[in-house]
Amino acid sequence: MANRRHHWDVPACSRVRKIHNPFMKYFVDSTKIKPNTNKDVIALAVGDPTFYGNMPTHAAVMDAMMKTLTGNNPNGYVDFLGSMEARKAIAQYITSTETPLQAENIIVTLGCIGALDLCIACIANPGQNILIPRPQFPIYKVICDSYEIEVKFYDSMPENNWEMNLEHMESLIDQKTAAILINNPATPMGVVYSKRHLLDFLAVAERNKLPVIADEIYAHMVFSGSTFYSLGSLSKTVPILSCCSLSKRFLVPGWRVGWIAIHDRNGVFEKQVCQTLKASAGILGSPSAVHQKALPDIFKNVPSKFFDDTVAYLERNATLLFQIFMEIPGLTPLMPRTAIFMMIKISLEKFPEFQDDQEMAEQLATEQNVYCMPGELFLLPGYLRITITLPEDKIIEACDRIKQFCAKYYKSSPSTAV
């Protein structure tokens, strides 16, 4: 009995203890803020378009769910890759002449984050590295850290409409680089990359024989004057794992129905990656059978006008916010071309009371009960991220409070010590 423990000592996994999720820390820290109780909360930090109830999903989505719930055997298990009906429906929904897809090219996942997690875990080993954009969606690094995969950040170029700095990207590649991750349409900046820029990016991947993980969660949710090109439709040689979900376009983020589309015209993934993806998908399984059974009817019955109206609504809100923030001294908005967010650049030298964007965001929450995301979370210090999905009355109220706040702390010429 020499190996018997005599005291309780149950340590957590050392690898997992090292994981730092800045989103989690932000929301935990936010609970410690003592806001102005005389004003109701306005949540500009939430990335859920359904939060205020002004952006409901289409009735056909709910009808499909009700049909599923009252149909034959909606409660059983489905295949760990996703039901064949769901995979066929997704393939048909996203297929194109340039990139024909079949059910075997689709894996149904627990949301887009689940798709990204599965791709990263299956394409890189501990000690290898993946190239990730900066600014970035923080979960990319969190996932890589959880698998002990090194992250190398390639820069975007604000002076060139936030295009990827492809020269910098290529300089980071070494023998341990396993893949490049690209986000298009790109958040938090709200950028839609041109076809030319995407082809230039694919040329980098082709030269270096690197596969690509494409986060395309905001596919087709682009404003007037912009066009989305899926990376899989443009690539003739580079293998692509494209990640997307129902959540944003269909306004059902809580459903957690995502997918991986495998674009692999030359069979690069066939020997190992596809088998590993399928084996790994069996660990957690796919989303609920009820949601998957509803997919064929959802894709078939939701009219294109619903998507057009959603995008038009977001663009109107973005335009309104842009116009208001342009008139607030010390703040400069970036007009997005996609997605549900807007970035606001802070001239911090005009607000000497605050050391950085996080301190300013915390004080704004304390005084005005308006919650924004500090840009530092996205590796974009000196900015605030706000959501553009609010009802117009909430937008006006939030902007009025921010205007009051900025007027209080703005200094046209910061004082200097004598």
Coordinates of C-alpha atoms in Angstrom, one line a residue:
M1 CA 0.0 0.0 0.0
A2 CA 3.0 2.2 -0.4
N3 CA 1.4 4.2 -3.2
R4 CA -1.8 5.0 -1.3
R5 CA -2.4 8.7 -0.8
H6 CA -2.8 9.9 2.8
H7 CA -4.1 13.4 2.0
W8 CA -6.4 15.0 -0.5
D9 CA -4.3 16.5 -3.3
V10 CA -6.1 16.8 -6.6
P11 CA -4.1 19.1 -8.9
A12 CA -5.7 20.4 -12.1
C13 CA -4.1 19.7 -15.5
S14 CA -1.0 21.9 -15.7
R15 CA -1.5 22.4 -19.5
V16 CA -5.1 23.7 -19.0
R17 CA -4.1 25.9 -16.0
K18 CA -1.9 27.9 -18.3
I19 CA -4.8 28.8 -20.6
H20 CA -5.7 32.5 -20.5
N21 CA -9.0 33.5 -22.0
P22 CA -9.1 37.3 -22.1
F23 CA -12.9 37.3 -22.8
M24 CA -13.5 35.3 -19.6
K25 CA -11.3 37.6 -17.6
Y26 CA -13.0 40.7 -19.1
F27 CA -16.5 39.5 -18.1
V28 CA -15.3 38.4 -14.6
D29 CA -13.7 41.8 -14.1
S30 CA -16.8 43.5 -15.3
T31 CA -18.8 42.0 -12.5
K32 CA -16.5 43.9 -10.1
I33 CA -17.4 47.3 -11.6
K34 CA -19.8 49.3 -9.4
P35 CA -22.0 51.0 -12.1
N36 CA -24.2 54.0 -11.8
T37 CA -27.5 52.5 -10.5
N38 CA -29.4 55.5 -11.7
K39 CA -29.0 54.4 -15.3
D40 CA -30.0 51.2 -16.9
V41 CA -27.3 48.9 -18.5
I42 CA -26.6 49.3 -22.2
A43 CA -24.5 46.4 -23.4
L44 CA -22.4 47.4 -26.3
A45 CA -20.0 44.6 -25.5
V46 CA -22.2 41.7 -26.3
G47 CA -21.7 39.8 -29.6
D48 CA -25.2 38.3 -29.6
P49 CA -27.5 40.0 -32.2
T50 CA -30.6 38.5 -30.5
F51 CA -29.7 40.1 -27.1
Y52 CA -32.3 43.0 -27.3
G53 CA -35.0 41.0 -29.1
N54 CA -35.0 43.4 -32.1
M55 CA -33.4 40.9 -34.4
P56 CA -35.4 37.7 -34.3
T57 CA -34.8 34.8 -36.6
H58 CA -37.2 34.2 -39.5
A59 CA -40.5 32.4 -38.8
A60 CA -39.5 29.6 -41.2
V61 CA -36.6 28.7 -38.8
M62 CA -39.0 28.3 -35.9
D63 CA -41.5 26.4 -38.1
A64 CA -38.8 24.0 -39.1
M65 CA -37.9 23.4 -35.4
M66 CA -41.6 22.8 -34.5
K67 CA -42.0 20.4 -37.3
T68 CA -38.9 18.5 -36.1
L69 CA -40.1 18.4 -32.5
T70 CA -43.5 17.0 -33.5
G71 CA -42.1 14.7 -36.1
N72 CA -40.9 11.1 -36.0
N73 CA -38.2 10.2 -33.5
P74 CA -36.5 13.6 -33.0
N75 CA -34.8 12.4 -29.8
G76 CA -32.3 9.8 -30.9
Y77 CA -28.6 10.0 -31.5
V78 CA -27.1 11.1 -34.8
D79 CA -23.8 10.2 -36.4
F80 CA -20.8 11.7 -34.7
L81 CA -19.9 13.5 -37.9
G82 CA -23.5 14.9 -38.1
S83 CA -26.6 13.3 -39.6
M84 CA -26.4 12.5 -43.3
E85 CA -29.4 14.7 -43.9
A86 CA -27.8 17.7 -42.2
R87 CA -24.4 17.2 -44.0
K88 CA -26.2 16.9 -47.3
A89 CA -28.2 20.1 -46.6
I90 CA -25.1 22.0 -45.6
A91 CA -23.2 20.8 -48.6
Q92 CA -26.0 21.8 -51.0
Y93 CA -26.4 25.2 -49.2
I94 CA -22.7 26.2 -49.6
T95 CA -21.7 24.4 -52.8
S96 CA -20.8 26.3 -55.9
T97 CA -19.6 25.6 -59.4
E98 CA -16.1 26.5 -58.4
T99 CA -16.2 24.4 -55.3
P100 CA -18.6 21.5 -55.5
L101 CA -19.2 19.8 -52.1
Q102 CA -20.8 16.6 -51.1
A103 CA -21.9 15.3 -47.7
E104 CA -18.6 13.6 -47.1
N105 CA -16.9 17.0 -47.3
I106 CA -18.9 18.3 -44.3
I107 CA -18.5 17.7 -40.5
V108 CA -21.2 19.2 -38.3
T109 CA -19.7 20.8 -35.2
L110 CA -20.6 22.5 -31.9
G111 CA -20.7 25.9 -33.4
C112 CA -18.0 27.7 -35.3
I113 CA -15.7 27.7 -32.3
G114 CA -16.1 23.9 -32.2
A115 CA -15.1 23.8 -35.8
L116 CA -12.1 25.9 -35.3
D117 CA -11.1 23.8 -32.2
L118 CA -11.3 20.6 -34.2
C119 CA -9.3 22.0 -37.2
I120 CA -6.5 23.4 -35.0
A121 CA -6.3 20.2 -32.9
C122 CA -6.1 18.0 -36.0
I123 CA -3.7 20.0 -38.1
A124 CA -0.9 20.8 -35.7
N125 CA 1.1 19.0 -33.0
P126 CA 2.3 20.5 -29.7
G127 CA 5.5 22.5 -30.4
Q128 CA 4.4 23.4 -34.0
N129 CA 3.1 26.9 -34.8
I130 CA 0.1 28.4 -36.6
L131 CA 0.0 31.9 -38.1
I132 CA -2.9 33.9 -36.8
P133 CA -4.0 37.5 -37.7
R134 CA -3.4 40.5 -35.6
P135 CA -5.9 42.1 -34.6
Q136 CA -7.5 38.8 -33.8
F137 CA -10.5 37.0 -32.3
P138 CA -9.0 36.0 -28.9
I139 CA -10.4 32.4 -29.1
Y140 CA -7.8 31.5 -31.8
K141 CA -4.9 31.8 -29.4
V142 CA -6.9 30.3 -26.5
I143 CA -7.5 27.1 -28.6
C144 CA -3.8 27.0 -29.7
D145 CA -2.7 27.4 -26.1
S146 CA -4.9 24.6 -25.0
Y147 CA -3.1 22.2 -27.4
E148 CA 0.4 23.7 -26.7
I149 CA 0.6 25.0 -30.2
E150 CA 2.7 28.1 -30.6
V151 CA 1.0 31.2 -32.1
K152 CA 2.8 33.6 -34.5
F153 CA 0.8 36.8 -35.2
Y154 CA 0.9 38.3 -38.7
D155 CA 0.0 42.0 -38.9
S156 CA -2.8 43.7 -40.7
M157 CA -2.2 47.1 -42.4
P158 CA -4.5 49.9 -41.1
E159 CA -3.0 52.2 -43.7
N160 CA -4.2 49.8 -46.5
N161 CA -7.8 49.1 -45.3
W162 CA -6.5 46.5 -42.8
E163 CA -5.4 44.1 -45.5
M164 CA -3.1 41.2 -44.3
N165 CA 0.6 42.1 -44.4
L166 CA 1.6 39.2 -46.6
E167 CA 5.3 40.0 -46.5
H168 CA 5.2 39.9 -42.7
M169 CA 3.2 36.7 -42.8
E170 CA 5.7 34.9 -45.0
S171 CA 8.6 36.0 -42.9
L172 CA 7.1 34.2 -39.9
I173 CA 7.0 30.8 -41.7
D174 CA 9.5 28.1 -40.6
Q175 CA 9.8 24.4 -40.5
K176 CA 7.4 24.1 -37.6
T177 CA 4.6 26.1 -39.2
A178 CA 1.6 23.8 -39.6
A179 CA -1.0 26.1 -41.1
I180 CA -2.2 29.7 -41.6
L181 CA -5.5 30.9 -40.1
I182 CA -7.4 33.6 -42.0
N183 CA -10.5 35.4 -40.9
N184 CA -12.6 36.7 -43.8
P185 CA -14.9 38.7 -43.5
A186 CA -12.5 39.9 -40.9
T187 CA -13.4 41.1 -37.4
P188 CA -13.1 43.1 -35.3
M189 CA -12.2 45.6 -38.0
G190 CA -15.2 44.8 -40.2
V191 CA -13.2 44.3 -43.4
V192 CA -14.1 42.2 -46.5
Y193 CA -11.0 41.2 -48.4
S194 CA -10.9 41.7 -52.2
K195 CA -10.6 38.7 -54.6
R196 CA -7.2 40.0 -55.6
H197 CA -5.9 40.1 -52.0
L198 CA -7.2 36.6 -51.3
L199 CA -5.5 35.3 -54.4
D200 CA -2.2 36.9 -53.3
F201 CA -2.7 35.3 -49.9
L202 CA -3.3 31.9 -51.5
A203 CA 0.0 32.4 -53.5
V204 CA 1.8 32.6 -50.1
A205 CA 0.2 29.4 -48.9
E206 CA 1.0 27.7 -52.2
R207 CA 4.6 28.7 -52.2
N208 CA 5.1 27.4 -48.7
K209 CA 2.8 24.4 -49.1
L210 CA 0.8 25.3 -46.1
P211 CA -2.9 24.4 -45.5
V212 CA -5.3 27.1 -44.5
I213 CA -8.0 27.3 -41.7
A214 CA -10.6 29.8 -42.8
D215 CA -12.9 31.4 -40.3
E216 CA -15.8 32.5 -42.5
I217 CA -18.5 33.0 -39.8
Y218 CA -19.7 36.2 -41.4
A219 CA -19.8 34.8 -45.0
H220 CA -22.3 36.8 -47.1
M221 CA -23.1 39.2 -44.2
V222 CA -21.4 42.1 -46.1
F223 CA -22.7 45.6 -46.7
S224 CA -23.5 47.2 -50.0
G225 CA -20.5 47.7 -52.3
S226 CA -18.6 44.7 -50.9
T227 CA -18.4 41.1 -52.1
F228 CA -17.5 38.0 -50.2
Y229 CA -15.4 35.3 -51.9
S230 CA -15.1 32.0 -50.1
L231 CA -11.5 30.9 -50.0
G232 CA -12.4 27.4 -51.1
S233 CA -13.9 28.8 -54.3
L234 CA -10.7 30.5 -55.2
S235 CA -8.2 27.8 -54.3
K236 CA -7.1 25.4 -57.0
T237 CA -4.2 23.8 -55.1
V238 CA -4.2 25.0 -51.4
P239 CA -6.3 22.7 -49.1
I240 CA -8.8 24.7 -47.1
L241 CA -10.7 23.9 -43.9
S242 CA -13.5 26.4 -43.9
C243 CA -15.4 27.0 -40.6
C244 CA -18.9 28.5 -40.4
S245 CA -22.2 28.2 -38.6
L246 CA -25.9 29.1 -38.5
S247 CA -25.4 31.5 -35.6
K248 CA -24.9 35.0 -37.2
R249 CA -26.6 34.8 -40.6
F250 CA -29.7 33.0 -39.3
L251 CA -29.7 34.9 -36.0
V252 CA -29.6 31.7 -33.8
P253 CA -26.2 31.9 -31.9
G254 CA -27.5 29.9 -29.0
W255 CA -28.1 26.8 -31.2
R256 CA -24.4 26.1 -31.6
V257 CA -24.7 24.5 -35.0
G258 CA -21.5 24.8 -37.0
W259 CA -19.6 23.0 -39.6
I260 CA -16.3 22.3 -41.3
A261 CA -16.3 22.3 -45.1
I262 CA -13.3 20.4 -46.5
H263 CA -12.0 21.9 -49.7
D264 CA -9.3 19.6 -51.0
R265 CA -9.2 19.4 -54.8
N266 CA -5.9 17.4 -54.8
G267 CA -6.4 15.0 -51.9
V268 CA -3.8 16.6 -49.7
F269 CA -5.9 15.9 -46.6
E270 CA -7.0 12.4 -47.5
K271 CA -4.0 10.5 -46.1
Q272 CA -4.2 11.8 -42.5
V273 CA -6.1 15.0 -41.8
C274 CA -9.5 13.8 -42.9
Q275 CA -9.2 10.6 -40.9
T276 CA -8.0 12.5 -37.8
L277 CA -10.8 15.1 -38.1
K278 CA -13.4 12.3 -38.3
A279 CA -11.9 10.4 -35.4
S280 CA -11.7 13.5 -33.2
A281 CA -15.3 14.5 -34.1
G282 CA -16.4 11.3 -32.4
I283 CA -15.0 12.5 -29.0
L284 CA -17.6 15.2 -28.3
G285 CA -20.2 14.3 -31.0
S286 CA -22.2 16.7 -33.0
P287 CA -25.0 19.2 -32.1
S288 CA -28.5 18.1 -31.0
A289 CA -30.5 15.9 -33.3
V290 CA -33.4 18.3 -33.2
H291 CA -31.4 21.2 -34.7
Q292 CA -29.8 19.0 -37.3
K293 CA -33.1 17.5 -38.4
A294 CA -34.4 21.1 -39.0
L295 CA -31.5 22.1 -41.2
P296 CA -32.9 21.0 -44.6
D297 CA -36.2 22.9 -44.1
I298 CA -34.3 25.9 -42.7
F299 CA -32.0 26.2 -45.7
K300 CA -34.9 25.6 -48.2
N301 CA -37.6 27.9 -46.6
V302 CA -35.8 31.0 -45.3
P303 CA -36.1 33.6 -48.1
S304 CA -33.2 35.7 -49.3
K305 CA -35.1 38.8 -48.4
F306 CA -34.6 37.9 -44.7
F307 CA -30.8 38.0 -45.2
D308 CA -31.0 41.2 -47.3
D309 CA -33.1 42.9 -44.6
T310 CA -30.8 41.9 -41.8
V311 CA -27.7 43.2 -43.6
A312 CA -29.5 46.5 -44.5
Y313 CA -30.5 46.9 -40.9
L314 CA -26.9 46.4 -39.7
E315 CA -25.6 48.8 -42.3
R316 CA -28.1 51.5 -41.3
N317 CA -27.1 51.2 -37.7
A318 CA -23.4 51.3 -38.6
T319 CA -24.0 54.4 -40.6
L320 CA -25.9 56.1 -37.7
L321 CA -23.2 55.2 -35.2
F322 CA -20.4 56.3 -37.6
Q323 CA -22.0 59.7 -38.0
I324 CA -22.5 60.2 -34.3
F325 CA -19.0 59.2 -33.3
M326 CA -17.4 61.3 -36.0
E327 CA -18.8 64.3 -34.0
I328 CA -17.4 63.2 -30.6
P329 CA -13.9 64.8 -30.1
G330 CA -11.2 62.3 -29.3
L331 CA -13.0 59.4 -30.9
T332 CA -12.6 58.2 -34.5
P333 CA -14.9 55.4 -35.7
L334 CA -14.0 52.8 -38.4
M335 CA -16.9 52.2 -40.8
P336 CA -17.3 48.4 -41.0
R337 CA -18.2 46.7 -44.3
T338 CA -19.5 43.5 -42.6
A339 CA -20.4 41.8 -39.3
I340 CA -22.0 43.2 -36.2
F341 CA -19.2 45.3 -34.7
M342 CA -17.6 48.7 -35.0
M343 CA -14.1 49.7 -33.8
I344 CA -13.7 53.2 -32.3
K345 CA -10.2 54.6 -32.1
I346 CA -9.4 56.6 -29.0
S347 CA -7.0 59.6 -29.1
L348 CA -5.7 58.6 -25.6
E349 CA -3.5 61.7 -25.5
K350 CA -6.8 63.7 -25.4
F351 CA -7.9 61.7 -22.3
P352 CA -4.9 61.9 -20.0
E353 CA -7.0 60.6 -17.1
F354 CA -6.8 57.2 -18.6
Q355 CA -3.7 55.0 -19.1
D356 CA -5.3 52.8 -21.7
D357 CA -8.5 51.6 -23.5
Q358 CA -9.3 49.2 -20.7
E359 CA -9.2 51.8 -18.0
M360 CA -11.4 54.1 -20.1
A361 CA -13.9 51.3 -20.8
E362 CA -14.1 50.5 -17.1
Q363 CA -14.7 54.1 -16.1
L364 CA -17.4 54.4 -18.8
A365 CA -19.1 51.4 -17.4
T366 CA -18.8 52.8 -13.8
E367 CA -20.2 56.2 -14.6
Q368 CA -22.6 55.7 -17.5
N369 CA -23.5 52.0 -17.2
V370 CA -22.4 51.5 -20.9
Y371 CA -20.2 48.5 -21.5
C372 CA -17.8 48.4 -24.4
M373 CA -15.0 45.9 -25.2
P374 CA -11.5 47.3 -24.9
G375 CA -9.4 46.9 -28.0
E376 CA -6.6 45.3 -26.1
L377 CA -8.6 42.1 -26.0
F378 CA -8.2 41.8 -29.8
L379 CA -4.5 43.0 -29.8
L380 CA -5.7 46.4 -31.0
P381 CA -4.8 48.7 -28.1
G382 CA -6.2 52.2 -28.1
Y383 CA -9.6 51.2 -29.5
L384 CA -13.1 50.3 -28.2
R385 CA -15.3 47.6 -29.8
I386 CA -19.0 48.2 -29.8
T387 CA -21.9 46.1 -31.3
I388 CA -24.1 47.6 -33.9
T389 CA -27.1 45.4 -33.4
L390 CA -29.0 47.5 -30.8
P391 CA -32.4 49.1 -31.4
E392 CA -32.1 52.7 -32.5
D393 CA -33.3 54.2 -29.2
K394 CA -30.6 52.2 -27.4
I395 CA -28.0 53.4 -29.9
I396 CA -29.0 57.1 -29.4
E397 CA -29.1 56.7 -25.6
A398 CA -25.7 55.0 -25.5
C399 CA -24.1 57.6 -27.7
D400 CA -25.5 60.4 -25.6
R401 CA -23.9 58.9 -22.5
I402 CA -20.6 58.3 -24.3
K403 CA -20.7 61.9 -25.5
Q404 CA -21.2 63.2 -22.0
F405 CA -18.5 61.0 -20.7
C406 CA -16.0 62.1 -23.3
A407 CA -16.8 65.8 -22.8
K408 CA -16.0 65.4 -19.1
Y409 CA -12.6 63.9 -19.7
Y410 CA -11.5 65.4 -23.0
K411 CA -8.5 67.8 -22.9
S412 CA -7.9 69.7 -26.2
S413 CA -4.3 70.2 -25.1
P414 CA -3.1 67.9 -22.3
S415 CA -1.6 69.7 -19.4
T416 CA 2.2 69.4 -18.9
A417 CA 4.1 69.5 -15.6
V418 CA 5.8 72.8 -14.9

